[in-house]
XYZ file of C-alpha atoms in Angstrom:
503
model
C 181.824 171.371 -60.744
C 179.330 169.242 -58.874
C 180.423 169.458 -55.283
C 183.109 167.121 -53.991
C 181.336 165.154 -51.192
C 184.465 164.977 -49.045
C 186.030 166.150 -45.824
C 182.904 167.759 -44.366
C 182.098 165.815 -41.229
C 181.959 166.372 -37.477
C 183.596 163.866 -35.157
C 181.703 161.967 -32.450
C 183.569 160.581 -29.485
C 183.403 156.862 -28.767
C 180.883 156.328 -25.988
C 181.892 154.090 -23.134
C 185.701 154.193 -23.211
C 186.843 154.226 -19.591
C 190.020 156.312 -20.050
C 191.375 158.831 -22.572
C 192.730 157.173 -25.693
C 196.301 158.255 -25.043
C 196.222 156.546 -21.628
C 194.770 153.295 -22.922
C 196.852 152.161 -25.858
C 198.748 154.941 -27.625
C 202.061 154.012 -26.019
C 201.907 150.213 -25.940
C 205.399 148.781 -25.914
C 206.489 146.026 -28.345
C 205.805 142.587 -26.905
C 203.430 143.935 -24.268
C 199.738 143.335 -23.843
C 197.542 145.937 -25.536
C 194.507 147.668 -24.031
C 191.450 147.647 -26.294
C 187.678 148.053 -26.123
C 184.709 145.873 -27.009
C 181.809 146.906 -29.188
C 179.976 148.143 -26.091
C 182.962 150.203 -24.948
C 184.165 147.842 -22.222
C 187.959 147.917 -21.682
C 189.749 144.598 -22.342
C 193.340 143.477 -22.821
C 194.819 141.740 -25.870
C 197.853 139.649 -24.966
C 201.066 139.765 -26.948
C 200.450 136.114 -27.822
C 196.984 136.923 -29.202
C 198.439 139.626 -31.403
C 201.374 137.524 -32.599
C 198.993 134.726 -33.591
C 196.856 137.232 -35.436
C 199.892 138.595 -37.321
C 200.914 135.114 -38.404
C 197.436 134.402 -39.776
C 197.603 137.231 -42.325
C 199.443 137.806 -45.578
C 199.109 141.497 -44.819
C 200.327 143.345 -41.735
C 198.989 144.142 -38.278
C 199.946 147.574 -36.908
C 200.023 148.804 -33.343
C 200.539 152.357 -32.124
C 204.318 151.966 -31.856
C 204.699 150.548 -35.395
C 205.974 152.494 -38.375
C 203.037 153.325 -40.670
C 200.429 153.243 -37.918
C 199.685 156.991 -38.001
C 199.238 157.133 -41.768
C 197.096 153.965 -41.770
C 194.678 155.270 -39.138
C 194.249 158.635 -40.821
C 190.996 159.830 -42.415
C 190.413 162.970 -44.465
C 188.953 165.073 -41.668
C 191.544 165.743 -38.930
C 188.692 166.024 -36.400
C 188.606 162.216 -36.634
C 191.861 161.703 -34.736
C 191.129 158.135 -33.671
C 193.577 155.491 -32.534
C 192.627 151.836 -33.060
C 194.302 149.295 -30.828
C 195.130 147.295 -33.965
C 195.022 147.961 -37.704
C 194.814 144.921 -39.984
C 196.099 145.974 -43.403
C 194.555 143.200 -45.477
C 196.190 141.745 -48.571
C 193.108 139.854 -49.697
C 189.733 138.413 -48.796
C 191.124 135.662 -46.577
C 192.922 138.306 -44.520
C 189.608 140.104 -44.063
C 187.987 136.854 -42.953
C 190.765 136.268 -40.412
C 190.395 139.838 -39.120
C 186.638 139.445 -38.696
C 187.132 136.169 -36.824
C 189.711 137.803 -34.555
C 187.324 140.688 -33.817
C 184.536 138.203 -33.107
C 186.712 136.064 -30.817
C 187.691 139.069 -28.691
C 184.438 141.053 -29.120
C 186.444 143.999 -30.472
C 184.890 147.230 -31.591
C 185.311 146.984 -35.365
C 185.748 149.666 -38.036
C 186.189 149.053 -41.762
C 188.326 151.376 -43.876
C 188.155 151.404 -47.662
C 189.413 154.607 -49.294
C 189.609 156.625 -46.082
C 187.261 159.458 -47.034
C 184.618 158.304 -44.594
C 182.396 161.382 -44.454
C 180.699 159.802 -41.444
C 184.076 159.298 -39.764
C 183.275 155.753 -38.798
C 186.022 154.051 -40.766
C 188.281 154.505 -37.744
C 187.667 153.792 -34.073
C 189.300 154.346 -30.709
C 190.610 151.195 -29.103
C 189.128 148.667 -31.497
C 190.222 146.880 -34.673
C 190.379 148.752 -37.945
C 190.051 146.389 -40.910
C 191.919 148.283 -43.634
C 191.143 147.330 -47.235
C 193.306 150.047 -48.802
C 196.014 147.596 -49.981
C 193.344 145.696 -51.941
C 193.347 147.689 -55.201
C 192.879 145.225 -58.080
C 190.616 146.249 -60.983
C 189.488 144.165 -63.990
C 187.409 145.287 -66.960
C 185.587 142.757 -69.145
C 184.882 144.686 -72.351
C 182.806 141.949 -73.978
C 180.407 141.580 -71.059
C 180.697 145.250 -70.036
C 181.522 144.327 -66.470
C 184.051 145.895 -64.138
C 185.390 144.236 -60.980
C 187.173 146.141 -58.232
C 188.415 145.277 -54.767
C 187.244 147.158 -51.691
C 190.267 149.452 -51.398
C 190.003 150.898 -54.896
C 189.578 154.665 -55.259
C 186.985 156.140 -57.573
C 189.557 157.719 -59.881
C 191.407 154.410 -60.299
C 188.257 152.666 -61.428
C 187.256 155.572 -63.683
C 190.638 155.553 -65.409
C 190.646 151.821 -66.103
C 187.044 151.803 -67.349
C 187.575 154.860 -69.541
C 190.646 153.253 -71.096
C 188.112 150.835 -72.603
C 185.527 153.510 -73.440
C 183.269 152.448 -70.536
C 181.996 153.933 -67.271
C 179.522 153.378 -64.467
C 177.989 155.645 -61.859
C 180.389 156.546 -59.085
C 180.788 159.703 -56.989
C 182.223 163.086 -57.934
C 185.534 163.085 -56.005
C 188.339 161.119 -57.578
C 189.931 160.135 -54.266
C 186.780 158.655 -52.735
C 186.821 154.948 -51.966
C 184.305 153.018 -54.047
C 183.218 150.679 -51.212
C 181.436 152.983 -48.787
C 180.169 155.110 -51.650
C 178.524 152.156 -53.395
C 177.074 150.487 -50.314
C 175.264 153.669 -49.271
C 173.771 154.174 -52.740
C 176.378 156.017 -54.772
C 175.363 159.282 -56.410
C 177.325 160.656 -59.360
C 177.306 162.366 -62.716
C 175.822 159.355 -64.510
C 173.004 158.592 -62.065
C 170.133 160.249 -63.925
C 170.970 158.186 -67.013
C 172.226 154.917 -65.514
C 171.017 154.885 -61.900
C 172.987 154.885 -58.665
C 176.215 152.961 -58.167
C 174.266 150.332 -56.212
C 171.813 149.966 -59.118
C 174.701 148.918 -61.342
C 175.989 146.172 -59.067
C 175.814 142.661 -60.479
C 177.563 140.780 -57.682
C 179.699 141.278 -54.575
C 182.061 139.254 -52.447
C 181.485 139.759 -48.713
C 182.867 138.542 -45.403
C 179.997 138.261 -42.937
C 180.163 138.638 -39.149
C 180.933 134.948 -38.637
C 183.953 135.149 -40.974
C 182.295 133.349 -43.888
C 183.073 134.453 -47.441
C 180.023 134.700 -49.708
C 179.536 135.625 -53.345
C 176.149 137.387 -53.485
C 173.959 138.325 -56.448
C 170.336 138.192 -57.532
C 170.767 134.407 -57.693
C 172.882 133.785 -54.588
C 171.912 135.057 -51.113
C 169.505 137.418 -52.799
C 168.263 138.866 -49.493
C 171.778 139.976 -48.595
C 172.395 141.302 -52.120
C 169.194 143.372 -51.770
C 170.287 144.802 -48.411
C 173.813 145.704 -49.519
C 172.481 147.934 -52.259
C 171.909 151.009 -50.109
C 172.082 149.471 -46.633
C 175.645 150.640 -46.011
C 178.235 148.634 -44.101
C 175.714 146.988 -41.780
C 176.050 143.416 -43.006
C 179.734 142.601 -43.436
C 182.920 143.631 -45.178
C 182.515 143.767 -48.965
C 185.860 142.826 -50.470
C 184.990 143.182 -54.168
C 182.303 144.698 -56.390
C 181.186 143.799 -59.885
C 179.546 146.649 -61.821
C 177.586 146.874 -65.027
C 179.455 149.247 -67.370
C 178.096 151.590 -70.044
C 179.660 153.040 -73.206
C 181.014 156.538 -72.654
C 183.600 157.733 -75.143
C 182.498 161.160 -76.313
C 183.344 164.394 -74.570
C 180.656 166.072 -72.504
C 179.635 169.513 -71.302
C 180.563 170.140 -67.675
C 181.354 172.942 -65.285
C 179.830 175.862 -63.406
C 178.623 179.395 -63.920
C 179.107 181.785 -61.008
C 176.724 184.681 -60.299
C 176.584 187.437 -57.712
C 174.839 186.480 -54.485
C 171.927 188.878 -55.000
C 170.800 186.578 -57.816
C 170.745 183.465 -55.643
C 166.978 182.965 -55.399
C 166.597 183.635 -59.125
C 169.260 181.027 -59.893
C 167.529 178.428 -57.700
C 164.162 179.070 -59.345
C 165.549 179.098 -62.906
C 167.452 175.832 -62.358
C 164.430 174.236 -60.673
C 162.245 175.163 -63.659
C 164.789 173.804 -66.154
C 165.428 170.669 -64.116
C 161.732 169.786 -64.012
C 161.784 169.113 -67.755
C 165.426 168.051 -68.128
C 166.329 164.858 -70.037
C 168.235 162.140 -68.209
C 171.483 163.280 -69.845
C 171.331 166.583 -67.942
C 172.304 166.919 -64.286
C 172.000 170.285 -62.514
C 172.934 171.677 -59.107
C 173.113 175.037 -57.322
C 175.783 175.910 -54.772
C 175.887 178.816 -52.348
C 179.500 179.800 -51.672
C 181.072 182.207 -49.205
C 184.561 181.757 -50.596
C 185.179 182.113 -54.316
C 188.649 181.359 -55.732
C 190.114 184.345 -57.593
C 188.424 187.088 -55.559
C 190.712 189.304 -53.507
C 188.361 189.447 -50.527
C 185.711 187.123 -49.120
C 182.529 187.421 -51.142
C 179.439 185.265 -51.320
C 178.288 183.970 -54.659
C 175.955 181.419 -56.203
C 177.019 178.841 -58.775
C 174.973 176.634 -61.044
C 176.672 173.398 -61.942
C 175.930 171.313 -65.007
C 176.873 167.984 -66.563
C 175.408 167.042 -69.921
C 176.226 163.605 -71.329
C 174.921 164.135 -74.855
C 176.329 166.301 -77.642
C 177.779 169.470 -76.113
C 175.978 171.637 -78.655
C 172.666 170.156 -77.579
C 173.597 170.787 -73.953
C 174.264 174.459 -74.717
C 170.838 174.676 -76.360
C 169.185 173.171 -73.289
C 170.863 175.769 -71.092
C 169.592 178.727 -73.141
C 166.664 179.451 -70.750
C 169.281 180.326 -68.127
C 170.395 183.340 -70.175
C 167.650 185.289 -68.395
C 169.949 185.306 -65.356
C 172.283 187.674 -67.196
C 176.013 187.427 -67.670
C 177.775 185.331 -65.004
C 180.765 186.572 -63.048
C 182.582 183.531 -64.379
C 181.619 180.904 -66.942
C 183.544 177.670 -66.371
C 181.254 175.403 -68.404
C 183.283 173.737 -71.159
C 183.637 170.631 -73.286
C 185.848 168.040 -71.626
C 186.373 164.323 -71.207
C 184.551 162.394 -68.498
C 187.852 161.865 -66.696
C 188.464 165.621 -66.671
C 184.962 166.244 -65.340
C 185.571 163.677 -62.600
C 188.984 165.066 -61.753
C 190.423 161.656 -62.585
C 192.625 162.589 -65.521
C 195.623 161.999 -63.253
C 195.994 159.208 -60.750
C 194.133 159.802 -57.456
C 196.043 159.895 -54.212
C 195.247 158.084 -50.999
C 194.624 160.036 -47.819
C 197.452 162.618 -47.502
C 198.994 164.157 -44.420
C 196.424 165.976 -42.330
C 198.804 168.858 -41.665
C 196.791 171.974 -42.457
C 193.754 169.957 -43.550
C 190.423 171.596 -42.735
C 188.174 170.643 -39.842
C 184.711 169.960 -41.134
C 181.031 169.474 -40.409
C 178.098 168.438 -42.610
C 174.341 167.921 -42.534
C 172.282 166.450 -45.330
C 168.696 165.679 -46.279
C 166.599 164.598 -49.242
C 163.979 166.877 -50.801
C 160.899 165.439 -52.442
C 159.983 168.905 -53.623
C 161.482 172.401 -53.473
C 159.861 175.805 -53.110
C 160.598 179.506 -52.973
C 160.195 179.230 -49.197
C 163.116 176.792 -49.091
C 165.221 178.948 -51.411
C 164.533 182.084 -49.386
C 165.443 180.323 -46.143
C 168.673 178.900 -47.586
C 169.780 182.232 -49.022
C 168.920 184.203 -45.857
C 170.607 181.803 -43.454
C 173.666 181.315 -45.628
C 174.169 185.093 -45.803
C 174.413 185.189 -42.011
C 177.310 182.688 -41.808
C 180.672 184.142 -40.772
C 183.435 184.190 -43.365
C 185.634 182.280 -40.902
C 183.662 179.191 -41.983
C 184.423 178.124 -45.539
C 180.842 177.129 -46.242
C 178.923 175.548 -49.116
C 175.216 174.813 -49.411
C 174.545 172.371 -52.249
C 171.131 171.678 -53.761
C 171.677 168.856 -56.232
C 169.312 167.227 -58.710
C 168.548 163.489 -58.548
C 165.555 161.951 -60.365
C 165.832 160.354 -63.801
C 166.814 156.689 -63.758
C 167.205 156.794 -59.961
C 163.487 157.509 -59.561
C 162.399 154.752 -61.946
C 163.612 151.989 -59.616
C 160.942 150.879 -57.155
C 161.722 151.938 -53.554
C 161.615 148.296 -52.397
C 163.730 146.928 -55.263
C 166.883 147.686 -53.277
C 167.552 148.839 -49.730
C 167.986 152.392 -51.015
C 164.479 153.705 -50.323
C 164.591 157.415 -51.192
C 163.785 156.988 -54.859
C 161.154 159.720 -54.711
C 163.652 162.427 -53.743
C 164.026 165.119 -56.420
C 167.061 166.777 -54.844
C 169.730 166.274 -52.215
C 170.553 169.127 -49.820
C 173.995 169.330 -48.224
C 175.200 171.986 -45.797
C 178.962 171.899 -45.310
C 181.521 174.008 -43.524
C 185.219 173.731 -42.851
C 187.872 175.735 -41.028
C 191.468 175.330 -39.837
C 191.514 176.595 -36.254
C 190.487 173.862 -33.832
C 189.641 176.400 -31.147
C 186.612 177.367 -33.246
C 185.160 173.851 -33.401
C 182.400 174.357 -30.864
C 181.226 177.746 -32.107
C 181.357 176.867 -35.802
C 179.584 173.537 -35.317
C 176.903 175.384 -33.302
C 176.507 177.931 -36.096
C 176.119 175.240 -38.769
C 173.676 173.267 -36.639
C 171.588 176.414 -36.240
C 171.647 176.892 -40.021
C 170.479 173.311 -40.508
C 167.673 173.650 -37.964
C 166.079 176.295 -40.189
C 165.970 174.108 -43.312
C 165.676 170.565 -41.947
C 161.866 170.807 -41.972
C 161.952 170.777 -45.773
C 163.796 167.445 -45.884
C 162.806 163.774 -45.569
C 165.518 161.232 -44.865
C 169.264 161.630 -45.474
C 172.107 160.130 -47.505
C 173.627 157.521 -45.194
C 177.149 158.024 -46.577
C 177.423 161.511 -45.153
C 176.662 161.746 -41.429
C 178.066 160.201 -38.266
C 175.957 158.839 -35.447
C 172.510 159.497 -36.851
C 169.975 158.560 -34.197
C 167.846 155.450 -34.583
C 164.720 157.415 -35.446
C 166.468 159.189 -38.311
C 167.902 155.943 -39.679
C 164.457 154.339 -39.567
C 162.985 157.343 -41.397
C 165.570 157.277 -44.174
C 164.973 153.563 -44.855
C 161.205 153.970 -44.623
C 159.217 150.884 -45.497
C 162.451 148.939 -46.155
C 163.596 149.132 -42.523
C 161.748 146.057 -41.268
C 163.205 143.888 -44.051
C 166.689 145.325 -43.443
C 166.413 144.396 -39.770
C 165.536 140.825 -40.753
C 168.669 140.641 -42.897
C 170.718 142.147 -40.074
C 169.355 139.513 -37.677
C 170.424 136.784 -40.094
C 173.913 137.960 -41.027
C 175.040 140.138 -38.110
C 172.865 139.357 -35.060
C 175.529 140.636 -32.662
C 175.843 143.987 -34.462
C 179.570 143.506 -35.106
C 179.258 146.075 -37.907
C 177.727 148.967 -36.026
C 179.918 151.902 -37.099
C 177.554 153.142 -39.795
C 173.985 154.432 -40.094
C 173.205 151.497 -37.898
C 170.345 149.091 -38.418
C 170.164 147.462 -35.018
C 169.296 143.751 -34.838
C 166.276 142.698 -32.810
């Protein structure tokens, strides 16, 4: 029951648009010119001829606001991201992506790239620009002999898990089956296997990418090594990655996975006991603690604390390793059990793409890395979480990292935060849009009390992080990342991300 890193994001409005979205392009008529915006927010007009030529250049489709399928194609998980691109290019393959990038470059269009559509940062969609949609690109291949898996940029995590597990193999991905692999991997890629096999980006062997000038490159340690380095943790700053090749690892046996739920008055004790156990845990063991103010099965709202566990070795050995936690007493619920990796991942059945947003929760998240943890942090988390209103369905996750992740040098890939022991995520969601301002303010206040314990953040999770925070999270790697940005995207075409600005 490691937390599903999904649907917990606050929306930021596009700066610089001259008129409300609905007035600019929502009602464009067939055959008419289409209002759009540039990367700097300047209004422009795309002619019907421009758009027709663009359509003819693709094997896939180009959608405008009046077209059937437009609303579902623009949709992200969080309904607070209700953005309306001027055009959506639903790409059938890499050459379509290259044509879309060239079209964006020719017209200086604001450009967003959509893979699976989770987009915790919300930046896979944009108002008035071009959305390059990879979701039709879903091919997966598994080479059992070489233990390599290849997947296109629109593949969902659960799809890749299922095909790899059919061959008794796996690689580090996230923890939510309906997450797209592309954004997850480019930002680092945490998951159940990371302490044993490293991050998703550590398991990359090659990638195919379309750069800002529309060129298609195959990058690896041997080819365009500087770009390959930057893509492993640098996010979507350098182009559109159309396929990934991962190193795979044997994983056939069942594992121990799940959560134990305790009453909230034990929260600090649970944090301290898990911290003590985690400090000496083998790489096969991954631990987390979650504060919850909504627990399924209880008749009324009630806060609780849950410890989550995944153990990749023999389940009996995992139970032995967890014995020190018996000092916490009997849990309210014990959901730890022996299961397959697919069951632990929630991928035993086929994942779905982004569903209808009707009734979907509105969400907000803040995250930070922790190089160390202390009773002072635990006390602050528990106290502040207890003050949250029950009208916010809130979770505070303190998740273990370390292991193989920490044994990669910080400058070996763009992902710099190798020294982080834990990841801290504060999330809240609700259904009534009239509460957006007050609930976001409440969660920001919560975060302000614990941010001082953190250093850097996970770039897959937050929208619009300011330049100073982006620089801090990339640390000593930032200067080199800027050099790569200058080389491959000097005009900052790919800016909707934790942006590394070119010189």
